[in-house]
Amino acid sequence: MRPVKTPVIVVAGFLGSGKTTLLNHLLATARGTRVGVVVNDFGSIGIDAMSVAGQVGSTLSLSNGCLCCAVDVSGLDELLGKLVGQVDVIVIEASGLAEPQAMVRLVLGSEHPGVGYGGLVLLVDAAEPPADLARHLRVADLVVVNKVDRVPDASGLLAEVDRLKPGVPVVAATHGRVDPALLFDPRPRQRYGQLSFDDLAEDDEPHAHQAYESVSFTSAQPLNPTRLMAFLDDRPAGLYRIKGFAHFDVPGHRQKFTLHTVGAYLRFKRSAWAADEPRLTQLVLIGVGLDAEAVTKALEHCVEPDPASVDPQSMLEVLRYL
């Protein structure tokens, strides 16, 4: 049985765009989720006034069960392997000398079976957007236009992001406040007895998360692989993540196919159904500004009433993403 992969999220952006503020927000609101923060190059995490700037090779435990590490690029892959099993999600701050593209390549190239790519989040300063925005948008899976409180109107910048990379999900934020559930699956908090300090903790600022949509799709009828791949190749605007299981029931390919997408990244994993597991397609789609009705209708179009008649060769489109 393959191990569950720990998602690795890369947070990138120019100096001053709010990367560390975003990381601090994720740590403060993680609650029961154990977050491993990897500070690449230089950075500072403000939890308990603890600075990790320049301390390459150090790993510091945080009071909320999270970890904070400082590492240079050459040691990143080894560190990811050490964090697997200790945390639920790993967030890398790609700063300073590290190019976002290089960090993404390192994550995707990791040979550790417990590491999975969780996407690249690009922070853009609404008051001082970079001149070469298009270059950085090429590898972005989610764009956070931060510090929108510092400009009279951010709609022009949001439109420019959409023009440069159509369909990429964009979140407008202040002080790096992005709902963690948009980036990873928070662990449900379990309560035993009295409330903890974690339960009582409040942010200094009121919550200002931009609402994201979550669309669930379930089908007892198998899917047509060609039509599903067409949907995945031309995903609705604003769609950020898809996770779940696809059931094709095509001759020779009746296994369970676990589907995971983040932005343009797409991966299937094939496995056997458990003896008592229902053969269903169950997908959850997460994004910003999604048209839930249109997404559901598009997935309903992928349903195949006669899977036995489907040419097994059409599964090649799915298999190349295993």
PDB file of C-alpha atoms in Angstrom:
ATOM      1  CA  MET A   1       0.000   0.000   0.000  1.00  0.00           C
ATOM      2  CA  ARG A   2       1.486   3.355  -1.024  1.00  0.00           C
ATOM      3  CA  PRO A   3       2.046   5.918   1.745  1.00  0.00           C
ATOM      4  CA  VAL A   4      -0.123   9.023   1.947  1.00  0.00           C
ATOM      5  CA  LYS A   5       1.830  11.868   0.416  1.00  0.00           C
ATOM      6  CA  THR A   6       2.504  14.995   2.447  1.00  0.00           C
ATOM      7  CA  PRO A   7       1.641  18.015   0.272  1.00  0.00           C
ATOM      8  CA  VAL A   8       4.479  20.491  -0.231  1.00  0.00           C
ATOM      9  CA  ILE A   9       3.324  24.039  -0.999  1.00  0.00           C
ATOM     10  CA  VAL A  10       5.760  26.630  -2.333  1.00  0.00           C
ATOM     11  CA  VAL A  11       5.070  30.275  -1.391  1.00  0.00           C
ATOM     12  CA  ALA A  12       6.826  32.751  -3.666  1.00  0.00           C
ATOM     13  CA  GLY A  13       6.848  36.492  -4.253  1.00  0.00           C
ATOM     14  CA  PHE A  14       9.110  39.511  -4.279  1.00  0.00           C
ATOM     15  CA  LEU A  15      10.640  40.884  -1.089  1.00  0.00           C
ATOM     16  CA  GLY A  16       7.961  42.714   0.846  1.00  0.00           C
ATOM     17  CA  SER A  17       4.991  41.047  -0.838  1.00  0.00           C
ATOM     18  CA  GLY A  18       3.936  39.415   2.433  1.00  0.00           C
ATOM     19  CA  LYS A  19       5.257  35.843   2.299  1.00  0.00           C
ATOM     20  CA  THR A  20       6.327  35.693   5.945  1.00  0.00           C
ATOM     21  CA  THR A  21       3.092  37.370   7.019  1.00  0.00           C
ATOM     22  CA  LEU A  22       1.168  34.687   5.137  1.00  0.00           C
ATOM     23  CA  LEU A  23       3.230  31.936   6.793  1.00  0.00           C
ATOM     24  CA  ASN A  24       2.612  33.402  10.236  1.00  0.00           C
ATOM     25  CA  HIS A  25      -1.106  33.557   9.475  1.00  0.00           C
ATOM     26  CA  LEU A  26      -1.156  29.903   8.406  1.00  0.00           C
ATOM     27  CA  LEU A  27       0.655  28.879  11.599  1.00  0.00           C
ATOM     28  CA  ALA A  28      -1.647  30.962  13.776  1.00  0.00           C
ATOM     29  CA  THR A  29      -4.785  29.490  12.212  1.00  0.00           C
ATOM     30  CA  ALA A  30      -3.554  25.924  11.651  1.00  0.00           C
ATOM     31  CA  ARG A  31      -5.170  24.739  14.892  1.00  0.00           C
ATOM     32  CA  GLY A  32      -4.885  20.936  14.825  1.00  0.00           C
ATOM     33  CA  THR A  33      -2.953  20.811  11.544  1.00  0.00           C
ATOM     34  CA  ARG A  34       0.784  20.262  11.930  1.00  0.00           C
ATOM     35  CA  VAL A  35       2.536  22.594   9.500  1.00  0.00           C
ATOM     36  CA  GLY A  36       6.188  22.233   8.565  1.00  0.00           C
ATOM     37  CA  VAL A  37       7.553  25.618   7.495  1.00  0.00           C
ATOM     38  CA  VAL A  38      10.754  25.547   5.475  1.00  0.00           C
ATOM     39  CA  VAL A  39      12.470  28.917   5.226  1.00  0.00           C
ATOM     40  CA  ASN A  40      14.697  28.772   2.182  1.00  0.00           C
ATOM     41  CA  ASP A  41      17.555  31.271   2.161  1.00  0.00           C
ATOM     42  CA  PHE A  42      16.501  33.922   4.715  1.00  0.00           C
ATOM     43  CA  GLY A  43      13.324  34.748   6.547  1.00  0.00           C
ATOM     44  CA  SER A  44      11.816  35.252   9.920  1.00  0.00           C
ATOM     45  CA  ILE A  45       8.839  33.578  11.535  1.00  0.00           C
ATOM     46  CA  GLY A  46       7.244  35.744  14.191  1.00  0.00           C
ATOM     47  CA  ILE A  47       5.647  33.001  16.270  1.00  0.00           C
ATOM     48  CA  ASP A  48       6.709  33.600  19.893  1.00  0.00           C
ATOM     49  CA  ALA A  49       9.136  36.265  18.605  1.00  0.00           C
ATOM     50  CA  MET A  50      11.411  33.492  17.343  1.00  0.00           C
ATOM     51  CA  SER A  51      13.711  34.398  14.470  1.00  0.00           C
ATOM     52  CA  VAL A  52      15.220  31.802  12.183  1.00  0.00           C
ATOM     53  CA  ALA A  53      16.919  34.236   9.807  1.00  0.00           C
ATOM     54  CA  GLY A  54      20.026  32.724   8.278  1.00  0.00           C
ATOM     55  CA  GLN A  55      20.162  29.705  10.584  1.00  0.00           C
ATOM     56  CA  VAL A  56      20.606  27.181   7.782  1.00  0.00           C
ATOM     57  CA  GLY A  57      20.289  23.609   9.028  1.00  0.00           C
ATOM     58  CA  SER A  58      18.242  24.468  12.108  1.00  0.00           C
ATOM     59  CA  THR A  59      14.905  22.909  12.950  1.00  0.00           C
ATOM     60  CA  LEU A  60      12.823  24.558  15.646  1.00  0.00           C
ATOM     61  CA  SER A  61       9.683  23.147  17.264  1.00  0.00           C
ATOM     62  CA  LEU A  62       6.768  25.537  17.673  1.00  0.00           C
ATOM     63  CA  SER A  63       4.339  25.379  20.557  1.00  0.00           C
ATOM     64  CA  ASN A  64       1.376  24.522  18.327  1.00  0.00           C
ATOM     65  CA  GLY A  65       2.918  21.259  17.115  1.00  0.00           C
ATOM     66  CA  CYS A  66       4.383  22.812  13.971  1.00  0.00           C
ATOM     67  CA  LEU A  67       8.006  22.858  12.898  1.00  0.00           C
ATOM     68  CA  CYS A  68      10.108  25.629  11.431  1.00  0.00           C
ATOM     69  CA  CYS A  69      13.268  24.853   9.491  1.00  0.00           C
ATOM     70  CA  ALA A  70      15.905  26.888   7.677  1.00  0.00           C
ATOM     71  CA  VAL A  71      17.684  25.295   4.740  1.00  0.00           C
ATOM     72  CA  ASP A  72      19.569  26.157   1.588  1.00  0.00           C
ATOM     73  CA  VAL A  73      18.476  24.813  -1.793  1.00  0.00           C
ATOM     74  CA  SER A  74      20.982  21.954  -1.807  1.00  0.00           C
ATOM     75  CA  GLY A  75      19.562  20.442   1.375  1.00  0.00           C
ATOM     76  CA  LEU A  76      15.885  20.849   0.569  1.00  0.00           C
ATOM     77  CA  ASP A  77      15.127  17.355  -0.708  1.00  0.00           C
ATOM     78  CA  GLU A  78      16.774  15.716   2.304  1.00  0.00           C
ATOM     79  CA  LEU A  79      14.835  17.961   4.683  1.00  0.00           C
ATOM     80  CA  LEU A  80      11.506  17.163   3.025  1.00  0.00           C
ATOM     81  CA  GLY A  81      12.123  13.489   3.686  1.00  0.00           C
ATOM     82  CA  LYS A  82      12.829  14.180   7.352  1.00  0.00           C
ATOM     83  CA  LEU A  83       9.594  16.157   7.765  1.00  0.00           C
ATOM     84  CA  VAL A  84       7.372  13.441   6.267  1.00  0.00           C
ATOM     85  CA  GLY A  85       5.528  11.732   9.098  1.00  0.00           C
ATOM     86  CA  GLN A  86       6.053  14.610  11.505  1.00  0.00           C
ATOM     87  CA  VAL A  87       3.718  17.133   9.871  1.00  0.00           C
ATOM     88  CA  ASP A  88       0.508  17.175   7.823  1.00  0.00           C
ATOM     89  CA  VAL A  89       1.614  19.774   5.274  1.00  0.00           C
ATOM     90  CA  ILE A  90       4.920  21.435   4.356  1.00  0.00           C
ATOM     91  CA  VAL A  91       5.081  25.083   3.307  1.00  0.00           C
ATOM     92  CA  ILE A  92       8.280  26.389   1.692  1.00  0.00           C
ATOM     93  CA  GLU A  93       9.040  30.099   1.558  1.00  0.00           C
ATOM     94  CA  ALA A  94      10.946  30.536  -1.704  1.00  0.00           C
ATOM     95  CA  SER A  95      12.728  33.811  -1.096  1.00  0.00           C
ATOM     96  CA  GLY A  96      15.850  35.746  -1.895  1.00  0.00           C
ATOM     97  CA  LEU A  97      18.157  33.882  -4.246  1.00  0.00           C
ATOM     98  CA  ALA A  98      15.799  30.961  -4.856  1.00  0.00           C
ATOM     99  CA  GLU A  99      13.849  31.086  -8.113  1.00  0.00           C
ATOM    100  CA  PRO A 100      10.288  29.751  -7.739  1.00  0.00           C
ATOM    101  CA  GLN A 101      10.769  27.559 -10.808  1.00  0.00           C
ATOM    102  CA  ALA A 102      13.811  25.931  -9.226  1.00  0.00           C
ATOM    103  CA  MET A 103      11.948  25.233  -5.994  1.00  0.00           C
ATOM    104  CA  VAL A 104       9.063  23.638  -7.879  1.00  0.00           C
ATOM    105  CA  ARG A 105      11.487  21.436  -9.824  1.00  0.00           C
ATOM    106  CA  LEU A 106      13.072  20.269  -6.561  1.00  0.00           C
ATOM    107  CA  VAL A 107       9.704  19.308  -5.083  1.00  0.00           C
ATOM    108  CA  LEU A 108       8.532  17.555  -8.237  1.00  0.00           C
ATOM    109  CA  GLY A 109      11.898  15.811  -8.513  1.00  0.00           C
ATOM    110  CA  SER A 110      11.901  14.524  -4.941  1.00  0.00           C
ATOM    111  CA  GLU A 111      12.429  10.779  -4.824  1.00  0.00           C
ATOM    112  CA  HIS A 112      10.772  10.430  -1.427  1.00  0.00           C
ATOM    113  CA  PRO A 113       7.527   8.438  -1.876  1.00  0.00           C
ATOM    114  CA  GLY A 114       5.836  10.408   0.903  1.00  0.00           C
ATOM    115  CA  VAL A 115       6.211  13.830  -0.739  1.00  0.00           C
ATOM    116  CA  GLY A 116       3.676  15.281  -3.164  1.00  0.00           C
ATOM    117  CA  TYR A 117       3.550  18.622  -4.936  1.00  0.00           C
ATOM    118  CA  GLY A 118       0.942  20.901  -3.352  1.00  0.00           C
ATOM    119  CA  GLY A 119       1.190  23.870  -5.709  1.00  0.00           C
ATOM    120  CA  LEU A 120       2.894  27.244  -5.958  1.00  0.00           C
ATOM    121  CA  VAL A 121       1.237  30.240  -4.301  1.00  0.00           C
ATOM    122  CA  LEU A 122       2.455  33.540  -5.744  1.00  0.00           C
ATOM    123  CA  LEU A 123       2.073  36.673  -3.629  1.00  0.00           C
ATOM    124  CA  VAL A 124       1.790  39.977  -5.478  1.00  0.00           C
ATOM    125  CA  ASP A 125       1.976  43.330  -3.700  1.00  0.00           C
ATOM    126  CA  ALA A 126      -1.090  45.258  -4.855  1.00  0.00           C
ATOM    127  CA  ALA A 127       0.647  48.575  -4.164  1.00  0.00           C
ATOM    128  CA  GLU A 128       3.924  47.650  -5.891  1.00  0.00           C
ATOM    129  CA  PRO A 129       3.345  44.862  -8.435  1.00  0.00           C
ATOM    130  CA  PRO A 130       6.508  43.570 -10.136  1.00  0.00           C
ATOM    131  CA  ALA A 131       7.348  44.746 -13.632  1.00  0.00           C
ATOM    132  CA  ASP A 132       7.958  41.159 -14.807  1.00  0.00           C
ATOM    133  CA  LEU A 133       4.730  39.758 -13.374  1.00  0.00           C
ATOM    134  CA  ALA A 134       4.112  37.598 -16.444  1.00  0.00           C
ATOM    135  CA  ARG A 135       7.323  35.600 -15.861  1.00  0.00           C
ATOM    136  CA  HIS A 136       6.343  34.659 -12.319  1.00  0.00           C
ATOM    137  CA  LEU A 137       2.752  33.882 -13.218  1.00  0.00           C
ATOM    138  CA  ARG A 138       3.893  31.098 -15.545  1.00  0.00           C
ATOM    139  CA  VAL A 139       4.436  28.706 -12.625  1.00  0.00           C
ATOM    140  CA  ALA A 140       1.716  30.013 -10.282  1.00  0.00           C
ATOM    141  CA  ASP A 141      -1.157  27.709  -9.295  1.00  0.00           C
ATOM    142  CA  LEU A 142      -2.804  30.291  -7.019  1.00  0.00           C
ATOM    143  CA  VAL A 143      -2.231  34.050  -6.981  1.00  0.00           C
ATOM    144  CA  VAL A 144      -2.702  36.067  -3.795  1.00  0.00           C
ATOM    145  CA  VAL A 145      -2.938  39.791  -4.515  1.00  0.00           C
ATOM    146  CA  ASN A 146      -1.919  41.034  -1.093  1.00  0.00           C
ATOM    147  CA  LYS A 147      -2.165  44.459   0.592  1.00  0.00           C
ATOM    148  CA  VAL A 148      -5.319  45.420  -1.302  1.00  0.00           C
ATOM    149  CA  ASP A 149      -6.065  47.762   1.603  1.00  0.00           C
ATOM    150  CA  ARG A 150      -3.195  49.965   0.401  1.00  0.00           C
ATOM    151  CA  VAL A 151      -4.738  50.773  -2.975  1.00  0.00           C
ATOM    152  CA  PRO A 152      -8.009  52.538  -3.842  1.00  0.00           C
ATOM    153  CA  ASP A 153      -9.001  49.837  -6.327  1.00  0.00           C
ATOM    154  CA  ALA A 154      -7.256  46.526  -7.073  1.00  0.00           C
ATOM    155  CA  SER A 155      -9.606  45.527  -9.906  1.00  0.00           C
ATOM    156  CA  GLY A 156      -7.139  46.658 -12.581  1.00  0.00           C
ATOM    157  CA  LEU A 157      -4.383  44.429 -11.199  1.00  0.00           C
ATOM    158  CA  LEU A 158      -6.769  41.498 -10.829  1.00  0.00           C
ATOM    159  CA  ALA A 159      -7.789  41.934 -14.462  1.00  0.00           C
ATOM    160  CA  GLU A 160      -4.126  42.091 -15.512  1.00  0.00           C
ATOM    161  CA  VAL A 161      -3.393  38.809 -13.726  1.00  0.00           C
ATOM    162  CA  ASP A 162      -6.322  37.204 -15.539  1.00  0.00           C
ATOM    163  CA  ARG A 163      -5.110  38.600 -18.858  1.00  0.00           C
ATOM    164  CA  LEU A 164      -1.577  37.299 -18.367  1.00  0.00           C
ATOM    165  CA  LYS A 165      -2.686  33.858 -17.142  1.00  0.00           C
ATOM    166  CA  PRO A 166      -6.364  33.246 -17.928  1.00  0.00           C
ATOM    167  CA  GLY A 167      -8.200  31.032 -15.475  1.00  0.00           C
ATOM    168  CA  VAL A 168      -5.667  31.110 -12.649  1.00  0.00           C
ATOM    169  CA  PRO A 169      -7.452  31.443  -9.284  1.00  0.00           C
ATOM    170  CA  VAL A 170      -6.856  34.858  -7.699  1.00  0.00           C
ATOM    171  CA  VAL A 171      -7.477  35.769  -4.065  1.00  0.00           C
ATOM    172  CA  ALA A 172      -7.491  39.375  -2.868  1.00  0.00           C
ATOM    173  CA  ALA A 173      -6.082  39.621   0.663  1.00  0.00           C
ATOM    174  CA  THR A 174      -4.879  41.958   3.382  1.00  0.00           C
ATOM    175  CA  HIS A 175      -2.088  41.070   5.807  1.00  0.00           C
ATOM    176  CA  GLY A 176      -1.666  37.704   4.056  1.00  0.00           C
ATOM    177  CA  ARG A 177      -4.938  36.375   5.444  1.00  0.00           C
ATOM    178  CA  VAL A 178      -5.860  33.470   3.197  1.00  0.00           C
ATOM    179  CA  ASP A 179      -8.108  30.708   4.449  1.00  0.00           C
ATOM    180  CA  PRO A 180      -5.821  27.702   5.106  1.00  0.00           C
ATOM    181  CA  ALA A 181      -8.536  25.400   3.728  1.00  0.00           C
ATOM    182  CA  LEU A 182      -7.826  26.825   0.275  1.00  0.00           C
ATOM    183  CA  LEU A 183      -4.249  25.525   0.486  1.00  0.00           C
ATOM    184  CA  PHE A 184      -4.538  22.269   2.425  1.00  0.00           C
ATOM    185  CA  ASP A 185      -7.010  20.065   4.279  1.00  0.00           C
ATOM    186  CA  PRO A 186      -7.102  21.201   7.919  1.00  0.00           C
ATOM    187  CA  ARG A 187      -7.360  18.418  10.468  1.00  0.00           C
ATOM    188  CA  PRO A 188     -10.605  18.539  12.438  1.00  0.00           C
ATOM    189  CA  ARG A 189     -10.058  19.781  15.960  1.00  0.00           C
ATOM    190  CA  GLN A 190     -10.842  17.290  18.689  1.00  0.00           C
ATOM    191  CA  ARG A 191     -11.942  18.540  22.047  1.00  0.00           C
ATOM    192  CA  TYR A 192     -11.550  16.694  25.278  1.00  0.00           C
ATOM    193  CA  GLY A 193     -12.764  18.491  28.389  1.00  0.00           C
ATOM    194  CA  GLN A 194     -12.181  22.205  28.775  1.00  0.00           C
ATOM    195  CA  LEU A 195     -11.216  24.618  26.005  1.00  0.00           C
ATOM    196  CA  SER A 196      -7.530  25.007  25.259  1.00  0.00           C
ATOM    197  CA  PHE A 197      -5.673  28.260  24.611  1.00  0.00           C
ATOM    198  CA  ASP A 198      -5.675  27.231  20.961  1.00  0.00           C
ATOM    199  CA  ASP A 199      -9.472  27.216  20.965  1.00  0.00           C
ATOM    200  CA  LEU A 200      -9.610  30.651  22.547  1.00  0.00           C
ATOM    201  CA  ALA A 201      -6.951  32.285  20.370  1.00  0.00           C
ATOM    202  CA  GLU A 202      -8.120  35.045  18.054  1.00  0.00           C
ATOM    203  CA  ASP A 203      -6.314  36.888  15.282  1.00  0.00           C
ATOM    204  CA  ASP A 204      -5.306  40.494  15.940  1.00  0.00           C
ATOM    205  CA  GLU A 205      -7.256  41.481  12.834  1.00  0.00           C
ATOM    206  CA  PRO A 206     -10.813  40.436  12.000  1.00  0.00           C
ATOM    207  CA  HIS A 207     -11.081  37.632   9.481  1.00  0.00           C
ATOM    208  CA  ALA A 208     -11.206  38.887   5.925  1.00  0.00           C
ATOM    209  CA  HIS A 209     -10.924  35.714   3.889  1.00  0.00           C
ATOM    210  CA  GLN A 210     -12.213  35.937   0.378  1.00  0.00           C
ATOM    211  CA  ALA A 211     -14.812  33.234   0.033  1.00  0.00           C
ATOM    212  CA  TYR A 212     -13.826  30.185  -1.957  1.00  0.00           C
ATOM    213  CA  GLU A 213     -16.164  27.615  -3.417  1.00  0.00           C
ATOM    214  CA  SER A 214     -16.143  23.881  -2.893  1.00  0.00           C
ATOM    215  CA  VAL A 215     -18.104  21.724  -5.322  1.00  0.00           C
ATOM    216  CA  SER A 216     -18.696  18.041  -4.591  1.00  0.00           C
ATOM    217  CA  PHE A 217     -19.517  15.562  -7.334  1.00  0.00           C
ATOM    218  CA  THR A 218     -20.521  11.919  -6.871  1.00  0.00           C
ATOM    219  CA  SER A 219     -21.569   9.457  -9.555  1.00  0.00           C
ATOM    220  CA  ALA A 220     -22.463   5.791  -9.257  1.00  0.00           C
ATOM    221  CA  GLN A 221     -22.176   5.624 -13.044  1.00  0.00           C
ATOM    222  CA  PRO A 222     -18.591   5.341 -14.395  1.00  0.00           C
ATOM    223  CA  LEU A 223     -16.864   8.179 -16.218  1.00  0.00           C
ATOM    224  CA  ASN A 224     -15.716   8.343 -19.810  1.00  0.00           C
ATOM    225  CA  PRO A 225     -11.918   8.820 -19.766  1.00  0.00           C
ATOM    226  CA  THR A 226     -11.804  10.933 -22.934  1.00  0.00           C
ATOM    227  CA  ARG A 227     -14.483  13.325 -21.732  1.00  0.00           C
ATOM    228  CA  LEU A 228     -12.962  13.597 -18.247  1.00  0.00           C
ATOM    229  CA  MET A 229      -9.542  14.408 -19.683  1.00  0.00           C
ATOM    230  CA  ALA A 230     -11.132  17.041 -21.920  1.00  0.00           C
ATOM    231  CA  PHE A 231     -12.620  18.607 -18.780  1.00  0.00           C
ATOM    232  CA  LEU A 232      -9.244  18.510 -17.012  1.00  0.00           C
ATOM    233  CA  ASP A 233      -7.459  19.996 -20.024  1.00  0.00           C
ATOM    234  CA  ASP A 234      -9.874  22.926 -20.112  1.00  0.00           C
ATOM    235  CA  ARG A 235     -10.685  23.538 -16.459  1.00  0.00           C
ATOM    236  CA  PRO A 236     -13.159  26.222 -15.399  1.00  0.00           C
ATOM    237  CA  ALA A 237     -11.726  29.626 -14.504  1.00  0.00           C
ATOM    238  CA  GLY A 238     -10.801  29.912 -10.844  1.00  0.00           C
ATOM    239  CA  LEU A 239     -10.505  26.161 -10.222  1.00  0.00           C
ATOM    240  CA  TYR A 240      -7.506  25.538  -7.963  1.00  0.00           C
ATOM    241  CA  ARG A 241      -7.656  21.991  -6.637  1.00  0.00           C
ATOM    242  CA  ILE A 242      -9.410  18.734  -7.507  1.00  0.00           C
ATOM    243  CA  LYS A 243      -9.127  15.691  -5.274  1.00  0.00           C
ATOM    244  CA  GLY A 244     -10.951  12.410  -5.064  1.00  0.00           C
ATOM    245  CA  PHE A 245     -11.502   9.130  -6.897  1.00  0.00           C
ATOM    246  CA  ALA A 246     -12.515   8.376 -10.463  1.00  0.00           C
ATOM    247  CA  HIS A 247     -14.232   5.155 -11.543  1.00  0.00           C
ATOM    248  CA  PHE A 248     -13.990   4.329 -15.259  1.00  0.00           C
ATOM    249  CA  ASP A 249     -14.932   0.625 -15.370  1.00  0.00           C
ATOM    250  CA  VAL A 250     -13.348   0.374 -18.814  1.00  0.00           C
ATOM    251  CA  PRO A 251     -12.358  -3.201 -19.738  1.00  0.00           C
ATOM    252  CA  GLY A 252      -8.894  -3.844 -18.321  1.00  0.00           C
ATOM    253  CA  HIS A 253      -9.012  -0.661 -16.210  1.00  0.00           C
ATOM    254  CA  ARG A 254     -11.539  -1.292 -13.487  1.00  0.00           C
ATOM    255  CA  GLN A 255      -9.280  -0.186 -10.601  1.00  0.00           C
ATOM    256  CA  LYS A 256      -9.708   2.925  -8.468  1.00  0.00           C
ATOM    257  CA  PHE A 257      -7.999   6.019  -9.869  1.00  0.00           C
ATOM    258  CA  THR A 258      -7.144   8.648  -7.274  1.00  0.00           C
ATOM    259  CA  LEU A 259      -7.103  12.099  -8.880  1.00  0.00           C
ATOM    260  CA  HIS A 260      -5.137  15.086  -7.592  1.00  0.00           C
ATOM    261  CA  THR A 261      -4.724  18.426  -9.334  1.00  0.00           C
ATOM    262  CA  VAL A 262      -3.241  21.706  -8.183  1.00  0.00           C
ATOM    263  CA  GLY A 263      -3.395  24.424 -10.815  1.00  0.00           C
ATOM    264  CA  ALA A 264      -2.021  22.926 -14.012  1.00  0.00           C
ATOM    265  CA  TYR A 265      -0.416  20.000 -12.153  1.00  0.00           C
ATOM    266  CA  LEU A 266      -2.274  16.709 -12.645  1.00  0.00           C
ATOM    267  CA  ARG A 267      -1.617  13.259 -11.244  1.00  0.00           C
ATOM    268  CA  PHE A 268      -3.523   9.957 -11.091  1.00  0.00           C
ATOM    269  CA  LYS A 269      -2.714   7.034  -8.813  1.00  0.00           C
ATOM    270  CA  ARG A 270      -4.092   3.580  -9.580  1.00  0.00           C
ATOM    271  CA  SER A 271      -4.970   1.150  -6.777  1.00  0.00           C
ATOM    272  CA  ALA A 272      -7.328  -1.706  -5.988  1.00  0.00           C
ATOM    273  CA  TRP A 273     -10.760  -1.103  -4.532  1.00  0.00           C
ATOM    274  CA  ALA A 274     -11.252  -2.429  -1.028  1.00  0.00           C
ATOM    275  CA  ALA A 275     -13.529  -5.450  -0.846  1.00  0.00           C
ATOM    276  CA  ASP A 276     -16.366  -3.500   0.773  1.00  0.00           C
ATOM    277  CA  GLU A 277     -15.694  -0.187  -1.006  1.00  0.00           C
ATOM    278  CA  PRO A 278     -18.446   1.131  -3.287  1.00  0.00           C
ATOM    279  CA  ARG A 279     -17.358   1.715  -6.897  1.00  0.00           C
ATOM    280  CA  LEU A 280     -18.080   5.433  -7.124  1.00  0.00           C
ATOM    281  CA  THR A 281     -16.611   8.577  -8.580  1.00  0.00           C
ATOM    282  CA  GLN A 282     -16.224  11.064  -5.741  1.00  0.00           C
ATOM    283  CA  LEU A 283     -14.562  14.402  -6.455  1.00  0.00           C
ATOM    284  CA  VAL A 284     -14.165  17.653  -4.552  1.00  0.00           C
ATOM    285  CA  LEU A 285     -13.310  20.769  -6.544  1.00  0.00           C
ATOM    286  CA  ILE A 286     -12.025  23.904  -4.800  1.00  0.00           C
ATOM    287  CA  GLY A 287     -11.528  27.348  -6.265  1.00  0.00           C
ATOM    288  CA  VAL A 288     -12.335  31.039  -6.258  1.00  0.00           C
ATOM    289  CA  GLY A 289     -15.286  32.397  -8.202  1.00  0.00           C
ATOM    290  CA  LEU A 290     -16.405  28.969  -9.414  1.00  0.00           C
ATOM    291  CA  ASP A 291     -19.731  28.529 -11.161  1.00  0.00           C
ATOM    292  CA  ALA A 292     -20.908  25.485  -9.204  1.00  0.00           C
ATOM    293  CA  GLU A 293     -23.796  24.743 -11.555  1.00  0.00           C
ATOM    294  CA  ALA A 294     -21.583  24.890 -14.661  1.00  0.00           C
ATOM    295  CA  VAL A 295     -18.901  22.706 -13.032  1.00  0.00           C
ATOM    296  CA  THR A 296     -21.462  20.090 -12.008  1.00  0.00           C
ATOM    297  CA  LYS A 297     -23.025  20.093 -15.476  1.00  0.00           C
ATOM    298  CA  ALA A 298     -19.587  19.654 -17.101  1.00  0.00           C
ATOM    299  CA  LEU A 299     -18.820  16.669 -14.874  1.00  0.00           C
ATOM    300  CA  GLU A 300     -22.226  15.141 -15.550  1.00  0.00           C
ATOM    301  CA  HIS A 301     -21.282  15.280 -19.233  1.00  0.00           C
ATOM    302  CA  CYS A 302     -18.299  13.031 -18.377  1.00  0.00           C
ATOM    303  CA  VAL A 303     -20.560  10.210 -17.168  1.00  0.00           C
ATOM    304  CA  GLU A 304     -20.487   7.142 -19.439  1.00  0.00           C
ATOM    305  CA  PRO A 305     -23.733   5.094 -19.628  1.00  0.00           C
ATOM    306  CA  ASP A 306     -22.048   2.158 -21.415  1.00  0.00           C
ATOM    307  CA  PRO A 307     -18.445   1.743 -20.140  1.00  0.00           C
ATOM    308  CA  ALA A 308     -18.129  -1.730 -21.671  1.00  0.00           C
ATOM    309  CA  SER A 309     -18.265  -0.121 -25.120  1.00  0.00           C
ATOM    310  CA  VAL A 310     -15.421   2.320 -24.424  1.00  0.00           C
ATOM    311  CA  ASP A 311     -12.204   1.623 -26.317  1.00  0.00           C
ATOM    312  CA  PRO A 312      -9.540   0.667 -23.719  1.00  0.00           C
ATOM    313  CA  GLN A 313      -7.026   2.675 -25.773  1.00  0.00           C
ATOM    314  CA  SER A 314      -8.757   5.850 -24.589  1.00  0.00           C
ATOM    315  CA  MET A 315      -7.369   5.124 -21.096  1.00  0.00           C
ATOM    316  CA  LEU A 316      -3.905   6.007 -22.387  1.00  0.00           C
ATOM    317  CA  GLU A 317      -4.777   9.667 -21.803  1.00  0.00           C
ATOM    318  CA  VAL A 318      -5.249   8.870 -18.112  1.00  0.00           C
ATOM    319  CA  LEU A 319      -2.338   6.451 -17.769  1.00  0.00           C
ATOM    320  CA  ARG A 320       0.250   8.987 -18.910  1.00  0.00           C
ATOM    321  CA  TYR A 321      -0.427  10.909 -15.681  1.00  0.00           C
ATOM    322  CA  LEU A 322       0.251   7.972 -13.347  1.00  0.00           C
TER     323      LEU A 322
END
